[in-house]
Coordinates of C-alpha atoms in Angstrom, one line a residue:
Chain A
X45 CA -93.4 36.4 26.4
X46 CA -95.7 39.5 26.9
X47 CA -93.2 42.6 27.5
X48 CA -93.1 44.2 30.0
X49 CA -94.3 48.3 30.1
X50 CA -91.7 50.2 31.6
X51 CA -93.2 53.7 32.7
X52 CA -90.9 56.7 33.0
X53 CA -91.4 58.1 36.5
X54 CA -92.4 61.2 36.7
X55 CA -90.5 64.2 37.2
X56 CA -91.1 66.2 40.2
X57 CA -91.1 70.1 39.6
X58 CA -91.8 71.2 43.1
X59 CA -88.3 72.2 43.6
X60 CA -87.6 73.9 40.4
X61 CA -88.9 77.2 41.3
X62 CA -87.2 77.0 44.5
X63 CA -83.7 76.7 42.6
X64 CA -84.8 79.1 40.1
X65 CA -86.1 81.5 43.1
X66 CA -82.4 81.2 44.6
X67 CA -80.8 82.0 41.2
X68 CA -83.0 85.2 40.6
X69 CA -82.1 86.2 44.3
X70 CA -79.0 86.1 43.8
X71 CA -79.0 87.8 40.3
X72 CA -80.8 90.7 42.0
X73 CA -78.1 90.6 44.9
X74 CA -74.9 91.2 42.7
X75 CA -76.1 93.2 39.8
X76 CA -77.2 96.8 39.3
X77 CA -79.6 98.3 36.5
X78 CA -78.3 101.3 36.3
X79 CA -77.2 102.1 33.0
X80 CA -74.2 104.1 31.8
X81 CA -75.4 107.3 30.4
X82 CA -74.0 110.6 29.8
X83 CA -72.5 113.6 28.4
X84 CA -69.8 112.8 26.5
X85 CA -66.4 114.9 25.9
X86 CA -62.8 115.1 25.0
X87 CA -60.3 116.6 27.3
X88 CA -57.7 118.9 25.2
X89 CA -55.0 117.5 25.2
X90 CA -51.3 118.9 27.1
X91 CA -49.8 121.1 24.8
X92 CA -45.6 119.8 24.8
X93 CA -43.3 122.5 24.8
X94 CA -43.8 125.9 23.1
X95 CA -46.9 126.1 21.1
X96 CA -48.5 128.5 18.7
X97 CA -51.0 130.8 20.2
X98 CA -54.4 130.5 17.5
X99 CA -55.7 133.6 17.7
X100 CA -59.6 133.6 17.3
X101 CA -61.2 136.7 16.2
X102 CA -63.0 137.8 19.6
X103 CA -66.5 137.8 17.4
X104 CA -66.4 134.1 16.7
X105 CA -66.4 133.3 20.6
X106 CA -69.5 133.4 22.4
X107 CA -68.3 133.4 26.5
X108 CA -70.5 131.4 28.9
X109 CA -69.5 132.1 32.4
X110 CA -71.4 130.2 35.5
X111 CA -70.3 132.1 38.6
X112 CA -69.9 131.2 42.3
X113 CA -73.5 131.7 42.7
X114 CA -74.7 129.3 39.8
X115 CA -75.2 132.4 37.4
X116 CA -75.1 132.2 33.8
X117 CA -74.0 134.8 32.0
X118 CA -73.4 134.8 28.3
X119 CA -71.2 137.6 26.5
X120 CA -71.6 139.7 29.5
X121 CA -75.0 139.5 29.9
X122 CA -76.9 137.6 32.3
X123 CA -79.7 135.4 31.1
X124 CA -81.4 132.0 31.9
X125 CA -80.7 128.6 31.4
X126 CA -83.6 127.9 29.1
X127 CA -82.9 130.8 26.5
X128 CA -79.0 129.3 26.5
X129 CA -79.5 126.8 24.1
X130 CA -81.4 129.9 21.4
X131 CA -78.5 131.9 22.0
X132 CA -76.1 129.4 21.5
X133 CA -77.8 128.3 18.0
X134 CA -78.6 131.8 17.0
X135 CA -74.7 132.6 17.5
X136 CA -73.4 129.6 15.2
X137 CA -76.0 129.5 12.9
X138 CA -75.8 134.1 12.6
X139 CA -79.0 134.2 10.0
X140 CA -78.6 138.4 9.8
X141 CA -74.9 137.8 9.7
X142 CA -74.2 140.5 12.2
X143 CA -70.3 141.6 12.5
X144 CA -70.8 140.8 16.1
X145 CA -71.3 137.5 15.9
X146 CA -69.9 134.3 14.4
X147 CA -68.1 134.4 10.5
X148 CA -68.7 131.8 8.1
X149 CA -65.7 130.3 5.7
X150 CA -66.4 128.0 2.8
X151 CA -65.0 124.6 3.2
X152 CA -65.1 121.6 1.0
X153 CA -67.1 119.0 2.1
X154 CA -67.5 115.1 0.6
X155 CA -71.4 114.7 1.0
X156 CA -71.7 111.1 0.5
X157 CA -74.0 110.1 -2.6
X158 CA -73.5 113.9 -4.1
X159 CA -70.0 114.4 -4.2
X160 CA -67.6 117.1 -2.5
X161 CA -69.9 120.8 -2.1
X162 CA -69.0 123.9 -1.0
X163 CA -70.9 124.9 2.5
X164 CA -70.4 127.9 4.5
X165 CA -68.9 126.4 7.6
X166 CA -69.1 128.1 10.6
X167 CA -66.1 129.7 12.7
X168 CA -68.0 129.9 15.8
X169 CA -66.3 128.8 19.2
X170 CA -67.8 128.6 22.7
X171 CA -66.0 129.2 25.6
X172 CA -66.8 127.8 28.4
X173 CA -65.6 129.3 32.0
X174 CA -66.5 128.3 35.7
X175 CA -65.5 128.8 39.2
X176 CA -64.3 127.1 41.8
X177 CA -67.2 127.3 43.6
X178 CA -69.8 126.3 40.6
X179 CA -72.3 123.8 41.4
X180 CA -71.3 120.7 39.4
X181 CA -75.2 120.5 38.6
X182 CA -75.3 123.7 36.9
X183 CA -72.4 122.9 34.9
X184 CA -73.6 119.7 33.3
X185 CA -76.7 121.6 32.7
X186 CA -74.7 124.5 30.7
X187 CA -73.0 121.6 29.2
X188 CA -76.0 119.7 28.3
X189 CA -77.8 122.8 26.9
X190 CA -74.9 122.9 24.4
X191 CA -74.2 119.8 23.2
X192 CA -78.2 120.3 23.2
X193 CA -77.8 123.4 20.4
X194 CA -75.2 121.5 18.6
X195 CA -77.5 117.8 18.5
X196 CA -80.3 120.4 16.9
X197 CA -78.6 122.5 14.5
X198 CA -77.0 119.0 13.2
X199 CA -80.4 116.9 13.1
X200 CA -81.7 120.2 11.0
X201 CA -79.0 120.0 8.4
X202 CA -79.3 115.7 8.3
X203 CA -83.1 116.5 7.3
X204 CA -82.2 119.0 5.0
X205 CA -79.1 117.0 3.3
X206 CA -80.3 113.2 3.8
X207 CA -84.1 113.6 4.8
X208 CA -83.3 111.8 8.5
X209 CA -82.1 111.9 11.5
X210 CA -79.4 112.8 12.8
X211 CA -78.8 109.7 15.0
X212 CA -80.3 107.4 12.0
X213 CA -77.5 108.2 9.1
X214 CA -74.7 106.1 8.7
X215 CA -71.1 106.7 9.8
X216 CA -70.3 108.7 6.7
X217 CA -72.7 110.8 6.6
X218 CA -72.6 111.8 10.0
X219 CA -69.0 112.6 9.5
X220 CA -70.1 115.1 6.9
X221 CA -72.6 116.5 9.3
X222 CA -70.3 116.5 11.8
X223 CA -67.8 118.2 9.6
X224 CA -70.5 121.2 9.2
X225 CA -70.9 121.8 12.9
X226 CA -67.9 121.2 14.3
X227 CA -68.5 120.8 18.0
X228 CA -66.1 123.2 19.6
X229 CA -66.1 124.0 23.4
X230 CA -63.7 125.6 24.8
X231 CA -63.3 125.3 28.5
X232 CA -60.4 126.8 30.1
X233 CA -59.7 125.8 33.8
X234 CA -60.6 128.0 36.6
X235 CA -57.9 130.3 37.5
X236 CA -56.4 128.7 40.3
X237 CA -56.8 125.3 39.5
X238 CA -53.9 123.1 41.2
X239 CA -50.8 123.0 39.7
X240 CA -48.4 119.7 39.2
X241 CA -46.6 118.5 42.2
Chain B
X164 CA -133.0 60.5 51.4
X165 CA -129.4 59.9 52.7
X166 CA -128.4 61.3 49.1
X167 CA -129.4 64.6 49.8
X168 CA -129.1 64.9 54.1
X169 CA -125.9 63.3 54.4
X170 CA -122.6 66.1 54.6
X171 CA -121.1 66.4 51.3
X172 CA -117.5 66.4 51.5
X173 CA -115.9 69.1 49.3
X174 CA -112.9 69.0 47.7
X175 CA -111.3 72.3 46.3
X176 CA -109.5 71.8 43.1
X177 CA -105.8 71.0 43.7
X178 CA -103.3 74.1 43.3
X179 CA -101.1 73.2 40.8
X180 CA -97.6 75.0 41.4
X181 CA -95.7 73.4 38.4
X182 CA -95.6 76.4 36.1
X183 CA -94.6 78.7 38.7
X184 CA -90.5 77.6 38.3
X185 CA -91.5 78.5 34.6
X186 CA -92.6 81.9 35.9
X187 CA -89.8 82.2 37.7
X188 CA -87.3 81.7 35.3
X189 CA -88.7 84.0 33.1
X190 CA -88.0 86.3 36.0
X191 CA -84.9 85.4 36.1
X192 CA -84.0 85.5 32.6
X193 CA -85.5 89.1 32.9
X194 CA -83.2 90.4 35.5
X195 CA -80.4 88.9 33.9
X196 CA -80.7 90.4 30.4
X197 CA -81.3 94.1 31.8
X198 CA -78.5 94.4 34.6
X199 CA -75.3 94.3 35.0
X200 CA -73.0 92.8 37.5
X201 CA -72.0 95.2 40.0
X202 CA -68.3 95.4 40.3
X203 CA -67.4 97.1 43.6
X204 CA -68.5 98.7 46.9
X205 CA -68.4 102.5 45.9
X206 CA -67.7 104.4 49.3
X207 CA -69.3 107.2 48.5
X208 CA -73.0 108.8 47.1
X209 CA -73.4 110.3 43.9
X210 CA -76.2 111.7 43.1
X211 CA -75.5 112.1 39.3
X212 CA -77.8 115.2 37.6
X213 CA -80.0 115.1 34.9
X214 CA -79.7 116.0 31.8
X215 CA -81.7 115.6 27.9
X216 CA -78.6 115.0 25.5
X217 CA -77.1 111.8 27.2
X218 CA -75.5 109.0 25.1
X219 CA -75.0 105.5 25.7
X220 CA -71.6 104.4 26.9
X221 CA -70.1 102.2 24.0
X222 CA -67.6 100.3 25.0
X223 CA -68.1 99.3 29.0
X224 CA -65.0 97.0 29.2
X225 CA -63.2 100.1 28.6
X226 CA -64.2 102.2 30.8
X227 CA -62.7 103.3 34.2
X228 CA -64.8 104.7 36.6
X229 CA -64.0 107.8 38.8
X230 CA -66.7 108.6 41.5
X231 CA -67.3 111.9 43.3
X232 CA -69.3 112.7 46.3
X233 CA -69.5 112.4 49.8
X234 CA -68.7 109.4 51.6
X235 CA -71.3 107.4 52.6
X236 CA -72.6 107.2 56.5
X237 CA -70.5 104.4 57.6
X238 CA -67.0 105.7 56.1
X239 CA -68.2 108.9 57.6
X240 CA -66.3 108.4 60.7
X241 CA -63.2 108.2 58.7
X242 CA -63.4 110.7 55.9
X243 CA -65.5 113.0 57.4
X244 CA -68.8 114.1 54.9
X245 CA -66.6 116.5 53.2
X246 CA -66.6 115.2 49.1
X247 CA -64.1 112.7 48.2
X248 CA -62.8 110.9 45.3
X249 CA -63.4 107.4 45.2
X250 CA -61.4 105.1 43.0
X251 CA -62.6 101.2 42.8
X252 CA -63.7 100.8 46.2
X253 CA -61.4 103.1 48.2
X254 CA -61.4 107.1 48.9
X255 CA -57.9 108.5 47.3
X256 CA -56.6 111.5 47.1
X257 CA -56.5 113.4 43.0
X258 CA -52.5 111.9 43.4
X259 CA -53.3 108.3 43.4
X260 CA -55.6 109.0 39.8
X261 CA -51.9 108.9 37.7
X262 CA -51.6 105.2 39.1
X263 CA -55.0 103.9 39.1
X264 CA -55.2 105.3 35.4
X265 CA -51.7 104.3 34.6
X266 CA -52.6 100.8 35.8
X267 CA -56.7 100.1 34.3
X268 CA -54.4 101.4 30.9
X269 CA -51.9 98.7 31.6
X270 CA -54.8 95.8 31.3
X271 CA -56.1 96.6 28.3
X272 CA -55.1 95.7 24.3
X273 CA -52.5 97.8 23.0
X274 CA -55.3 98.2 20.2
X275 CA -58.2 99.3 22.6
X276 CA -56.0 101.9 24.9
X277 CA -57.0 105.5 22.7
X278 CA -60.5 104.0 23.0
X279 CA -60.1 104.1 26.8
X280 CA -62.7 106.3 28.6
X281 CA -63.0 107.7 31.5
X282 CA -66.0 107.7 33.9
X283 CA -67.0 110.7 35.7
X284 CA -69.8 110.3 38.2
X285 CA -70.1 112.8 40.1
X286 CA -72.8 113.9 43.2
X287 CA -74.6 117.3 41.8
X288 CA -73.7 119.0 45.2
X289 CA -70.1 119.0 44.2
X290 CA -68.7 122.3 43.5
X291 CA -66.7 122.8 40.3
X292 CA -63.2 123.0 41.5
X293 CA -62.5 119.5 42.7
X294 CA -63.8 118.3 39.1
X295 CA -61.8 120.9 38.0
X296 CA -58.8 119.2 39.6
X297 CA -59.6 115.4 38.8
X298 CA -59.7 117.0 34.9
X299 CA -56.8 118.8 34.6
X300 CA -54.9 115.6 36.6
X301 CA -56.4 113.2 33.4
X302 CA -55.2 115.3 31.1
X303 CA -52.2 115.0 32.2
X304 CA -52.4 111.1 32.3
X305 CA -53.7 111.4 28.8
X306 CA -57.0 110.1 29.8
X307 CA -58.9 112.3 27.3
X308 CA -62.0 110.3 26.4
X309 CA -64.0 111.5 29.5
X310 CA -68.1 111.2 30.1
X311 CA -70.2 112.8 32.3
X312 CA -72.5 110.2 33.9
X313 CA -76.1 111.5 33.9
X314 CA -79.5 110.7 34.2
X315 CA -82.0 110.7 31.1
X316 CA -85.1 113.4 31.1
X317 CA -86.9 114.4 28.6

């Protein structure tokens, strides 16, 4: 008894792209491609009941104001976005070590793979101070010029210490890096910010 | 010489359309690797600014999101175009941020609450002092983890 050849039928793809077409229409409908980026920071925190006052020596704090008119002024002294970022380094990192500008203690750090050295850390504090009436826009660029100085001065000493990167060392040694520059912005509300209810 | 006088009938090469559902699931796969699945109707614009030193968001399932700007033209009628706070997919008031915080807070591990971050995305029109306002108000939520959403330049 010859057997008999069963062929498969063939598949018809014609309406594959159509359901595939739908699917991508509707992927396109619901989602978004915008991506989360941004500046990050840490709010200080309430302080409960009575607290300390720590005094800060008035040379370790370098004042950036932004007025009602979207002017930056730095320690008095009116100057332009683009030469914040220099002034902010020049102030933490204080190569002449002028009296005016930021001291230096020696702290203890554990640098991972050499053991626990002495660095001159810096004391240097920025304070950050706005008006009501500040453009948002200028803020986050003050803000992002800062964190700018900071990123820098850190990816200069990761070089120097590990021979990388900044953003390429592992978590350890970017905690001793971070230990070194300490990123410390100070923002204090504008004066007549509302009150709790 | 009917070979040569007589009307040759040509045929054009058939189109073949099967690999264009490949195509378009590659597409597809495309879009759905690089988005993400918007959650809600934001009422108002924001225009977040630039900026150089942005970093990623890390965690997004622990992230609340607090959006600033003016409402957008069909809300107008309602809420005028001065700039409003818009929480999920409703314009609030800087009171109603204790709740909506108190509550994302309330969803989440008991593990993954420090890690909780806040959001901020916020039109560059805006002036300070509402920001101002909206930060001083998580503070005292103990929202402390905040980010300033931002586009990347070089």
């Amino acid at each position: 008894m010859a057997r008999k050849k069963k062929e498969m039928p063939e598949l018809n793809g014609a309406g594959m792209s159509d359901i595939s077409f739908l699917l991508l229409c509707f992927f396109l409908m619901t989602s978004s491609m915008d991506e989360s980026l941004g500046i990050n920071r840490l709010l200080p925190p309430i302080p409960e009941g009575e607290q300390e006052q720590i005094q800060i020596k008035p040379h370790n704090v370098l004042s950036v104001l932004v007025d009602g008119q979207d002017r930056l002024s730095v320690n008095a002294k009116v100057i332009d976005i683009r030469d914040l970022k220099d002034a902010a380094k020049e102030f933490i990192l204080n190569p002449t070590r002028d009296p005016n500008k930021s001291s230096k203690k020696e702290e203890q750090i554990n640098i991972p793979g050499r053991g626990t050295v002495t660095f001159e850390v810096t004391e240097a504090v920025i304070s950050l101070q706005n008006v009501r009436s500040t453009s948002y826009e200028k803020y986050l660029q003050v803000q992002d010029q800062l964190t700018k100085a900071y990123n820098e001065l850190r990816n200069e000493k990761s070089i120097e210490l590990f021979n990388r990167k900044f953003s390429d060392l592992d978590d350890k040694q970017r905690e001793a890096i971070t230990q070194i520059y300490k990123q410390r912005i100070s923002e204090s509300p504008p004066k007549d910010t509302r009150k709790r209810k | 010489m009917a070979k040569f006088t007589g009307k040759k009938v040509k045929r054009l090469a058939g189109f073949s359309t099967a690999s264009m559902g490949d195509i378009v699931f590659i597409l597809l796969f495309f879009f759905m690797v690089t988005t993400t699945m918007r959650e809600t109707d934001v009422k108002v614009i924001t225009n977040v600014p630039k900026a150089s030193e942005v970093a990623k968001l890390e965690r997004k399932d622990l992230t609340v999101y607090i959006n600033i700007g003016t409402p957008i033209p069909s809300e107008q009628a309602r809420y005028g175009t001065d700039t409003r706070i818009c929480l999920d997919d409703a314009i609030k008031t800087i009171d109603d941020i204790r709740n909506f915080i108190a509550s994302r807070r309330e969803g989440l591990d008991e593990k993954d609450r420090p890690l909780m971050t806040t959001a901020l995305k916020i039109d560059k029109e805006t002036k300070m002092g509402i920001v101002s306002d909206v930060k001083e108000e998580l503070r005292r939520c103990q929202a402390l983890k905040i980010i300033y959403n931002a586009l990347k330049v070089e």
